[in-house]
Coordinates of C-alpha atoms and ligand atoms in Angstrom, one line a residue:
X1 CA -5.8 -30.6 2.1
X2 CA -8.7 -30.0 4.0
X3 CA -10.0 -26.1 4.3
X4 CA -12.7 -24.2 6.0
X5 CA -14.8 -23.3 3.1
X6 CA -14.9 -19.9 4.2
X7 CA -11.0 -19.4 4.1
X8 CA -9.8 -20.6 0.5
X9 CA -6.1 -21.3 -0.4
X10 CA -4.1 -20.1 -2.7
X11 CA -3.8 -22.2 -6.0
X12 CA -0.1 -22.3 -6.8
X13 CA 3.5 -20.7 -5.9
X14 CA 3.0 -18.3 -9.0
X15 CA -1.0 -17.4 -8.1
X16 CA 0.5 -16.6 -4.7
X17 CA 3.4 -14.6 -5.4
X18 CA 1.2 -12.4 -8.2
X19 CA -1.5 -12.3 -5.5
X20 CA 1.1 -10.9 -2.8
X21 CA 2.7 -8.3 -5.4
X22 CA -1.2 -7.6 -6.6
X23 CA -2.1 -6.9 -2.8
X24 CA 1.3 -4.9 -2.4
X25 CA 1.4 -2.6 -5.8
X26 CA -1.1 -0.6 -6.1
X27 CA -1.5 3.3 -5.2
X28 CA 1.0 3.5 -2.8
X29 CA 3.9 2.6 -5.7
X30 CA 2.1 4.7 -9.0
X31 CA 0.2 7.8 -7.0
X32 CA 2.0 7.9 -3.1
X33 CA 5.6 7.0 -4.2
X34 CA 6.0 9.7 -6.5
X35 CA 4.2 12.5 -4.8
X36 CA 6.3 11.4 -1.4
X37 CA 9.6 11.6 -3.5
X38 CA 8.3 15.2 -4.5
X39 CA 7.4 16.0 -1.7
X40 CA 11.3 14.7 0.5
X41 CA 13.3 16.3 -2.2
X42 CA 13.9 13.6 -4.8
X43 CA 16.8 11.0 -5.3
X44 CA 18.4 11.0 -1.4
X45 CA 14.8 10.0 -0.8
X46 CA 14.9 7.0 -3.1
X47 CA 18.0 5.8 -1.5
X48 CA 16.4 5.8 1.7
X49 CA 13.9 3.9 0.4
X50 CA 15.4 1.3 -0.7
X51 CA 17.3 0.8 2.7
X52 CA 14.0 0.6 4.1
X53 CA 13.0 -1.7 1.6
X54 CA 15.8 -4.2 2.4
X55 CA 16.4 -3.7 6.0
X56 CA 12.9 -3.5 7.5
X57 CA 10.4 -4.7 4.4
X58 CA 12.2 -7.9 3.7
X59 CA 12.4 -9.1 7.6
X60 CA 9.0 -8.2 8.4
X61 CA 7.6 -9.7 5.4
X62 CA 9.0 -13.0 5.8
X63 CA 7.9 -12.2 9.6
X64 CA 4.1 -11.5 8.8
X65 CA 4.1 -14.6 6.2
X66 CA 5.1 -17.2 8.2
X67 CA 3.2 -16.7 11.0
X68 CA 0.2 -16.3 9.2
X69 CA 1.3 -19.7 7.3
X70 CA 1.9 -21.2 10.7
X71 CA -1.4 -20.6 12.3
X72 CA -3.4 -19.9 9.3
X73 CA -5.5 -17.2 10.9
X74 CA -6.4 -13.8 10.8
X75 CA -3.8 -11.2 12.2
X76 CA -5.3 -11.4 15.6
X77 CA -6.3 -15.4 15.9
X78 CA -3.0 -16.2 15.5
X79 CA -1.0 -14.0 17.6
X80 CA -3.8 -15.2 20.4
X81 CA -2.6 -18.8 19.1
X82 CA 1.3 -17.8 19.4
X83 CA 0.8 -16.5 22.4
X84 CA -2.1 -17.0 24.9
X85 CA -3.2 -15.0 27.0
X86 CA -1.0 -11.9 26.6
X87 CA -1.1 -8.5 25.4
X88 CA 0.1 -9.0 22.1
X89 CA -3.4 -9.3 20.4
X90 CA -3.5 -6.0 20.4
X91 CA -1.1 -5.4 17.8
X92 CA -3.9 -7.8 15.7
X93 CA -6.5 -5.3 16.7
X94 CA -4.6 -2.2 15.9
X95 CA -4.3 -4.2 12.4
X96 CA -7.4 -5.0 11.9
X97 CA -8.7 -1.2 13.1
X98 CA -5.8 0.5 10.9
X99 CA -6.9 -1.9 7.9
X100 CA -10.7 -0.1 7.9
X101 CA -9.2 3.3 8.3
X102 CA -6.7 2.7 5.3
X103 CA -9.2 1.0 3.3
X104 CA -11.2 4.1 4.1
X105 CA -9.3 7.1 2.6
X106 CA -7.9 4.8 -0.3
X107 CA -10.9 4.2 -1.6
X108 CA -11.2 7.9 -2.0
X109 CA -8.2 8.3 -4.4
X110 CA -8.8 4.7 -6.1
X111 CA -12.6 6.3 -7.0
X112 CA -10.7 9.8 -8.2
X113 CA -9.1 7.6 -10.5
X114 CA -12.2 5.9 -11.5
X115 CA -13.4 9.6 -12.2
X116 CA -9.8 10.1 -14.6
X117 CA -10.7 6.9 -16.4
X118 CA -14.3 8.4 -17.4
X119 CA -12.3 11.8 -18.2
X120 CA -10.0 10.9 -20.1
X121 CA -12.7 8.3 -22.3
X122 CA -14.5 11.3 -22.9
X123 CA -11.2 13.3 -24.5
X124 CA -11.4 15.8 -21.8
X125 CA -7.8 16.0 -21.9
X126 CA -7.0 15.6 -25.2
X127 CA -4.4 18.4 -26.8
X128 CA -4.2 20.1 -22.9
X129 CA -0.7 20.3 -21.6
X130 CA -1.1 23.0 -19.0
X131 CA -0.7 22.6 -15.5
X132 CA -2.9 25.2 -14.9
X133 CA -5.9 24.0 -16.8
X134 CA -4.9 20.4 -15.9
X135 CA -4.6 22.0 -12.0
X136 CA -8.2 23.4 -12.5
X137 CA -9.7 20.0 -13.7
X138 CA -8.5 18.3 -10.8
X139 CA -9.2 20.7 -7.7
X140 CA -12.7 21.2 -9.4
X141 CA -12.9 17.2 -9.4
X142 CA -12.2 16.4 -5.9
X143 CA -14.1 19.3 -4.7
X144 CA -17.3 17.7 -6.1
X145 CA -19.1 16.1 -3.0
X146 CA -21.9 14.4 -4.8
X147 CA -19.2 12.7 -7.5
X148 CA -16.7 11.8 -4.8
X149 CA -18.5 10.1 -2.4
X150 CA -20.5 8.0 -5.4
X151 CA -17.3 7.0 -6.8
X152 CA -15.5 6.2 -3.2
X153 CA -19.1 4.3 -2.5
X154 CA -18.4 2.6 -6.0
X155 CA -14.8 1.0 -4.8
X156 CA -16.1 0.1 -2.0
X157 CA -18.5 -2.3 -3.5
X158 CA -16.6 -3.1 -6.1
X159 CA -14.0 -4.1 -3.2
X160 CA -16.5 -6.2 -1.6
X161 CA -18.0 -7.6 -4.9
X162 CA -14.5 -9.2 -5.1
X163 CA -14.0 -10.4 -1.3
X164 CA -17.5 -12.1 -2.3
X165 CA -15.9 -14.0 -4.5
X166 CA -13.3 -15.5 -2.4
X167 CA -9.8 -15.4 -2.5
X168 CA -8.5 -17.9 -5.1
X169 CA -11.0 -16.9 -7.8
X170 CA -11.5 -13.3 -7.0
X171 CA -8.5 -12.2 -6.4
X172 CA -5.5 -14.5 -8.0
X173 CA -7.4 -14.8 -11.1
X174 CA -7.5 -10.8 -11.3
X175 CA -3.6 -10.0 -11.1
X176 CA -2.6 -12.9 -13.0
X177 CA -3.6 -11.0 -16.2
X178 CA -3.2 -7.2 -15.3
X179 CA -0.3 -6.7 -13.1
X180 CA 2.2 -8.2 -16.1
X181 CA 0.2 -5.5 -18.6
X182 CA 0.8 -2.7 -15.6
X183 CA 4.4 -4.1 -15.9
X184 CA 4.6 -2.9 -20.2
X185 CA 2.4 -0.3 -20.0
X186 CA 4.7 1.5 -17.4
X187 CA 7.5 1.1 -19.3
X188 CA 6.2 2.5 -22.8
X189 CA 4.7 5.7 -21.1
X190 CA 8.5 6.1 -19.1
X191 CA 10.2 5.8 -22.2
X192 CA 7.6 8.9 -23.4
X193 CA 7.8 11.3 -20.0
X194 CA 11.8 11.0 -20.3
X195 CA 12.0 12.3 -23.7
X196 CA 9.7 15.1 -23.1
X197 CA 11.1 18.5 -23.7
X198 CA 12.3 19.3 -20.2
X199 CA 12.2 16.1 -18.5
X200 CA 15.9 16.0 -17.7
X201 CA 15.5 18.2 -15.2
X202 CA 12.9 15.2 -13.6
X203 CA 15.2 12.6 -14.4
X204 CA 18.0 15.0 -12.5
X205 CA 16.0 15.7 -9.3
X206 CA 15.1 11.6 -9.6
X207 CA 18.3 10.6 -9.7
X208 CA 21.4 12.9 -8.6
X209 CA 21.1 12.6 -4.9
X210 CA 22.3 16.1 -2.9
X211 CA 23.0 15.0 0.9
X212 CA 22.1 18.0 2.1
X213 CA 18.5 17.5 1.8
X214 CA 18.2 14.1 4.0
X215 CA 16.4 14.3 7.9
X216 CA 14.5 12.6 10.0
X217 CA 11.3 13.5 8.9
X218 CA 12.3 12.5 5.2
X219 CA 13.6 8.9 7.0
X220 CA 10.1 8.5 8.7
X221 CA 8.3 9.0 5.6
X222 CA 10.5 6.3 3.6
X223 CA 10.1 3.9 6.7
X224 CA 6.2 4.5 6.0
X225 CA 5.7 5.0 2.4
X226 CA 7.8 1.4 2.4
X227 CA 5.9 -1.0 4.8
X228 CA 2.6 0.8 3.0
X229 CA 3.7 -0.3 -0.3
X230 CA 4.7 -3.6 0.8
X231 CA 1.5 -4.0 2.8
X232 CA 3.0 -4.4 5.8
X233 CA 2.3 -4.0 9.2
X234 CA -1.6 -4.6 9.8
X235 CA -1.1 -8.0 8.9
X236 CA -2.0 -8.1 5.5
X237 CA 0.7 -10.6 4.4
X238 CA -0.4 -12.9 7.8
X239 CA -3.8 -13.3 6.4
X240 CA -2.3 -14.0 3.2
X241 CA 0.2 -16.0 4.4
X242 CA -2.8 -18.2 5.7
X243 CA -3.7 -18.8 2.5
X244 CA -0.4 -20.0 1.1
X245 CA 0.8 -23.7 1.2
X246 CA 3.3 -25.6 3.0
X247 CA 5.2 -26.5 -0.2
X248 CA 6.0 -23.1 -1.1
X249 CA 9.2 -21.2 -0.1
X250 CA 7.9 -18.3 2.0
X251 CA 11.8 -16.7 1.5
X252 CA 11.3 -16.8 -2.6
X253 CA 8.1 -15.5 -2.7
X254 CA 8.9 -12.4 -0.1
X255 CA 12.0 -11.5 -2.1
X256 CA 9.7 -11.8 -5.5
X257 CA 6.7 -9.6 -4.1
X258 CA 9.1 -7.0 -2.8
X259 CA 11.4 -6.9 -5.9
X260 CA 8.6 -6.4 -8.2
X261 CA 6.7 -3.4 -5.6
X262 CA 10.2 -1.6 -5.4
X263 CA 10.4 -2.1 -9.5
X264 CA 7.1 -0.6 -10.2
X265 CA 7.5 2.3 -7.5
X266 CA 10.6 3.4 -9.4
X267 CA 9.6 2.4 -12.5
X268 CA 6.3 5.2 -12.1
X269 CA 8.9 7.7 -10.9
X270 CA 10.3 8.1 -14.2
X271 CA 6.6 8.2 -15.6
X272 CA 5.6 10.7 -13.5
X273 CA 8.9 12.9 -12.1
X274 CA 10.0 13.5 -16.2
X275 CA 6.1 14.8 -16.8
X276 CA 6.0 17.2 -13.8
X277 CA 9.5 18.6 -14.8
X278 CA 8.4 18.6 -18.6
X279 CA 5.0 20.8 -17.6
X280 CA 6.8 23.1 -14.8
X281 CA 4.8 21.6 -12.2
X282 CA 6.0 22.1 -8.4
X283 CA 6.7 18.5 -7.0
X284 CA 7.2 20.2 -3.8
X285 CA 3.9 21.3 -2.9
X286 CA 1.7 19.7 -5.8
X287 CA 0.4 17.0 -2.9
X288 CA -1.9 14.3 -3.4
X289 CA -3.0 15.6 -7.0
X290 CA 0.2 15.3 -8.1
X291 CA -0.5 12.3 -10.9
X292 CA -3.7 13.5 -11.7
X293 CA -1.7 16.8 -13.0
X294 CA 1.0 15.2 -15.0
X295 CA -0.3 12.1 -16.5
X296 CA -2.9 14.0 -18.7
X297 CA 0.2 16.1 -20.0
X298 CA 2.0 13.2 -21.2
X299 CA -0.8 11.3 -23.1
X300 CA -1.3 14.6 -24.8
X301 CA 2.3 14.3 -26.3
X302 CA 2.1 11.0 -27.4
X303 CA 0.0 9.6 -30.9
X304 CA -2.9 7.6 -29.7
X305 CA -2.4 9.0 -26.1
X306 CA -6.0 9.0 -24.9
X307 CA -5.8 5.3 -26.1
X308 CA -2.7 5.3 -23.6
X309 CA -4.4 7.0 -21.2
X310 CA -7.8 4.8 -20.7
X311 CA -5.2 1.7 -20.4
X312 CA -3.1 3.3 -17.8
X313 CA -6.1 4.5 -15.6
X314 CA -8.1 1.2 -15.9
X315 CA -4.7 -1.1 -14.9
X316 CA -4.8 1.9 -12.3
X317 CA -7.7 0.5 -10.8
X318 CA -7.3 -3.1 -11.4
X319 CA -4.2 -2.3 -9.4
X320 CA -5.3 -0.7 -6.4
X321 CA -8.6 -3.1 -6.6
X322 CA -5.6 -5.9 -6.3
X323 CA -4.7 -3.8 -3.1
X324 CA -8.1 -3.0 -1.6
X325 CA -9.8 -6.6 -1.6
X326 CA -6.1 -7.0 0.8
X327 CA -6.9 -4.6 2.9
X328 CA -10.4 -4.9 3.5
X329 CA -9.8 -8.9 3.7
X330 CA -8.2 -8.5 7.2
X331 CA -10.8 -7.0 9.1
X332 CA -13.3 -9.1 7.2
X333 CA -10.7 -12.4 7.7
X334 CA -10.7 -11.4 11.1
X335 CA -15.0 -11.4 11.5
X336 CA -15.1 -14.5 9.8
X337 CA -12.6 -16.4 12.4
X338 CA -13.4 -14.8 15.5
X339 CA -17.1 -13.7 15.3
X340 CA -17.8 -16.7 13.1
X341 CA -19.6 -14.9 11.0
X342 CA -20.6 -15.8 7.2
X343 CA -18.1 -14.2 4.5
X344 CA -20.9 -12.5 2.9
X345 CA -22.1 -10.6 6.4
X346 CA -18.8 -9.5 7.1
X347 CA -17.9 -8.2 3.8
X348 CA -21.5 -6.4 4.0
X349 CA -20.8 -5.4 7.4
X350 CA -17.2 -4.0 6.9
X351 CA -18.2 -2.5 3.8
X352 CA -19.9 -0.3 5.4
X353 CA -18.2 0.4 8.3
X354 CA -15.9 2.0 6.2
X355 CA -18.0 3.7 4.1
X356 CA -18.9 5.7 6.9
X357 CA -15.5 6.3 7.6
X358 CA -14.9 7.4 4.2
X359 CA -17.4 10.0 3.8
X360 CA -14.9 12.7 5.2
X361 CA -12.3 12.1 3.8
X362 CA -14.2 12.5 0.5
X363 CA -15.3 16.2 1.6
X364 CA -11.6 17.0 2.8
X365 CA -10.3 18.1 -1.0
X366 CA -12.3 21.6 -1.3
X367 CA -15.9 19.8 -0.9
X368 CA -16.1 20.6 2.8
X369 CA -14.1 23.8 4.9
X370 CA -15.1 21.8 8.2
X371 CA -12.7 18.5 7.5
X372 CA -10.3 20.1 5.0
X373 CA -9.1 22.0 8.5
X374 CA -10.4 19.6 10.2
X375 CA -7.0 19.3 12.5
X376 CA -5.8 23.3 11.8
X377 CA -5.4 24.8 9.0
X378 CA -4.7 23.1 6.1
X379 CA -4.4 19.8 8.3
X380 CA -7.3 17.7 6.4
X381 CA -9.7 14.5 7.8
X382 CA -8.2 13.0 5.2
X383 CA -4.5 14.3 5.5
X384 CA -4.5 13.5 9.2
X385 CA -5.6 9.5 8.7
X386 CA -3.1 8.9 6.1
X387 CA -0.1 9.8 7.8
X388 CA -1.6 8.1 11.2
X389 CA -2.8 5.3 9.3
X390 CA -0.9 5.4 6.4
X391 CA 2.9 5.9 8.2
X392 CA 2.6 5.9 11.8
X393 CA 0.1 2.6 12.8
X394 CA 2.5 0.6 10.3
X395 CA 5.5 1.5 11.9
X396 CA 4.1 0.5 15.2
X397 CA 2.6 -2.6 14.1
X398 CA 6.1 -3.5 12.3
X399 CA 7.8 -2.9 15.3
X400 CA 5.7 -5.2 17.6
X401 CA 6.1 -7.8 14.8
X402 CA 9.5 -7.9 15.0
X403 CA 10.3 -7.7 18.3
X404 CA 7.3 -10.5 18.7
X405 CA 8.8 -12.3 16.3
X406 CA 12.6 -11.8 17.3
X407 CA 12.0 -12.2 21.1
X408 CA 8.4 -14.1 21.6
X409 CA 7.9 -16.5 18.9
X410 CA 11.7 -16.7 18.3
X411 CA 12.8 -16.9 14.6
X412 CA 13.7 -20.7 15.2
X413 CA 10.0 -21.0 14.8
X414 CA 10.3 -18.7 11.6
X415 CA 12.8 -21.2 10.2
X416 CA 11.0 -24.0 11.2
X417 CA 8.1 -23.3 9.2
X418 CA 10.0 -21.7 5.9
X419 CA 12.0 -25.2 6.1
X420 CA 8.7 -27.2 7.1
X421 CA 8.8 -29.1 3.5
X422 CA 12.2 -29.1 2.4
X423 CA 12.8 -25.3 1.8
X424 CA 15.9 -23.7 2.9
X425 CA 16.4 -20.8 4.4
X426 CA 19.3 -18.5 3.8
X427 CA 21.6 -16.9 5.9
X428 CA 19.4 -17.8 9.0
X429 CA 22.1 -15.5 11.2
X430 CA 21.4 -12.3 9.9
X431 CA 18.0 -12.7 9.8
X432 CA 18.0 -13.3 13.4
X433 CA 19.7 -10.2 13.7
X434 CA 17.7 -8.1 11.6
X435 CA 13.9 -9.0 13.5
X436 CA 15.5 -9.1 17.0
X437 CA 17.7 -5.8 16.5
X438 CA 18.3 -3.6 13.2
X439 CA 14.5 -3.7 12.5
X440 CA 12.8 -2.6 16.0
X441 CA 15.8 -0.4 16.5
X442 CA 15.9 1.4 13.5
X443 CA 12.3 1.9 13.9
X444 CA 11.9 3.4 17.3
X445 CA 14.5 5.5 16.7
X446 CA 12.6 7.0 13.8
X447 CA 9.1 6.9 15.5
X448 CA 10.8 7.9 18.8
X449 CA 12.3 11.0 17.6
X450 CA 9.4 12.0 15.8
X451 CA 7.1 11.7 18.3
X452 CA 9.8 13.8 20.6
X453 CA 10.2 16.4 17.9
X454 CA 6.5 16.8 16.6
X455 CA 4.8 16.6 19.8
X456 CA 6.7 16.7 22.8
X457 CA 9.3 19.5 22.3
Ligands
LIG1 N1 0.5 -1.8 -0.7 C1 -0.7 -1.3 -1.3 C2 -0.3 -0.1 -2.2 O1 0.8 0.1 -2.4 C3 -1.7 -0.9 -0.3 C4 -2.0 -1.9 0.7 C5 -2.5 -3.1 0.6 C6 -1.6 -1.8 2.1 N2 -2.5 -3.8 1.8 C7 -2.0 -3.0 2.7 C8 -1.0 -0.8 2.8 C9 -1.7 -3.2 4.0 C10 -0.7 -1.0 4.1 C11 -1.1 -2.2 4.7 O2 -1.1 0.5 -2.8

């Protein structure tokens, strides 16, 4: 197979699929699952989810990798290829833009955890179990300007250090080894946070669903929090899908990577729900420190916990490094195709790019007044771009995918190239159905009403 140098491939089936699940778990399923299930009320929330999961993750994934397989391009090369001429390279631009704006404000948190890891090798935490002294550590933490922005600045060349690299030796080679450890590690400290004095009540608010609880607003976040944890809807899983060969069963794989996301999602729920039950912690309210509360409180509990605790902060980071060198690819993917510039410019280039936009978002936990209300009070810079460009841009962009792919491209064209070397693809008629209906449907009913209730009532 002949490749532009510049582009790389994929090695195997297996490098692929741990590639896909290393792009998709990350901080959305171990720090923004849990706080988001905190936040909506618990287990009617998880159920949600998982419908989410099923009826609009697994379409749009299959979606997003085969026409990235297809034209083997960058988000926006290859809807222009699809289709000529029209409006629908937008939806590649509002990608490529929502991949620098995401990339921005996750590099934040990924470089707080960076911060943890250091704590917790110096035994800061050892023998603390209060929520208040472990709320102190943190809010004192993030308000740091000086520490923040150097460890954002430090994931963000780290990030690029990777993307240098290229894509079958940077980043397969990387979650080969760690996500499986992730995996073990998770299940160890779960087995710990649910047998922690007072973790039932966790495990209750995790798992006994009360009705009564579920809306719309709870529905939108589940739509969001699920197409962010499966990277989808920037066309992340197009550009990876460019990389992937046209042996491999683009069906398989999408079930695989979104079987293992949804498993480690729920799987750090009963790490971390158990722990903030266990220390009296408010789930409710705790927001984006959430993690960074509890976890020190379970190591503490446990014999060789700091042990525990560098190893679960370090696969952390592996983890969401897995899942920034993704997002930061598209943009950068994109720069190399259509600019034609070199990898290494763009990287450079991109890098910064979203450095600067990364700055605020660093001030907006307690370091700066100015974006921590930056959009009203108590509405930070950095609140502000994760729900647009964490929730709101993805549901868009999933939209347009599916309705493109449903009603543009057609998903005979979907089936032609999952069946292009002798793979099968199941139950083609319901998938039709889901793209062309259930999926954009069920989405711009969500977004619709949102936008009608937040904004225009
Ligand atoms: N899914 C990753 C996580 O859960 C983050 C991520 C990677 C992402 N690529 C993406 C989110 C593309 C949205 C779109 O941490």
């Amino acid at each position: 197979m002949i490749e532009n140098q510049d582009r790389g491939a994929w090695s195997s089936k297996l490098g692929f699929i741990l590639a896909g699940a290393g792009s998709a778990i990350g901080l959305g399923n171990i720090w923004r699952f849990p706080t988001i299930v905190g936040e909506n009320g618990g287990a009617v929330f998880v159920i949600v989810y998982l419908l989410c999961v099923l009826l609009l993750g697994l379409p749009v994934m299959i979606a997003e990798l085969s026409i990235g397989r297809k034209t083997k391009k960058n988000p926006v090369g290859a809807i222009i290829e699809l289709a000529p001429g029209s409006s629908w390279k937008y939806v590649g631009y509002l990608g490529v833009l929502t991949g620098l704006i995401i990339f921005s404000w996750y590099s934040v948190i990924a470089g707080w955890v960076v911060g943890y890891l250091y704590k917790t090798v110096a035994g800061e935490f050892n023998n603390i179990v209060d929520p208040a002294i472990t709320g102190t550590i943190f809010e004192n933490f993030v308000a740091d300007p000086v520490i923040t922005i150097f460890l954002t600045a430090f994931f963000i060349g780290l990030t690029s250090y990777v993307l240098l690299k290229g894509v079958s030796g940077g980043i397969e080679k990387t979650s080969k080894i760690l996500m499986p450890l992730l995996l073990v590690l998770l299940v160890v400290l779960a087995i710990r946070a649910m047998t922690l004095d007072g973790a039932s009540a966790g495990l209750d608010f995790y798992l006994s669903p009360d009705f009564s609880k579920l809306n719309i607003k709870m529905v939108l976040a589940a739509m969001g929090q699920a197409l962010f944890s499966l990277s989808l809807g920037m066309g992340t899983m197009i550009t990876y899908g460019s990389y992937l060969s046209k042996k491999e069963d683009i069906v398989s794989s999408a079930v695989w990577v979104c079987g293992f996301d949804t498993g480690i999602a729920i799987l750090s729920g009963f790490v971390v729900l158990p722990a903030v039950f266990a220390m009296g912690i408010d789930p409710s309210t705790a927001g984006p420190g959430l993690i960074f509360q509890a976890l020190p409180g379970i190591f503490s509990e446990m014999p060789g916990g700091q042990m525990f605790g560098v190893g679960l902060f370090t696969l952390i980071g592996i983890a969401a490094l897995t899942s920034t060198v993704s997002i930061l690819e598209v943009p950068v993917a994109y720069v190399v195709d259509e600019l034609k510039w070199s990898r290494r410019k763009s990287v450079i280039s991109m890098a910064l790019v979203s450095f600067v936009l990364a700055v605020p978002s660093a001030l907006s936990n307690g370091a700066s007044d100015f974006f921590g209300n930056l959009f009203g009070e108590g509405q930070s810079y950095f609140t502000v771009m994760s729900t647009v460009f964490g929730d709101l841009t993805l549901a868009l962009g999933s939209l347009f995918i599916a309705v493109f792919v449903g009603w543009i491209w057609k998903s005979k064209n979907v089936f032609k190239e999952v069946e292009e070397e002798g793979n099968v693809f199941p139950m083609k008629g319901v998938y039709e159905i889901m793209v062309k209906y259930v999926s954009p449907i069920f989405i711009a009913i969500v977004f619709g009403y949102t936008v009608w209730d937040q904004i225009l009532k």
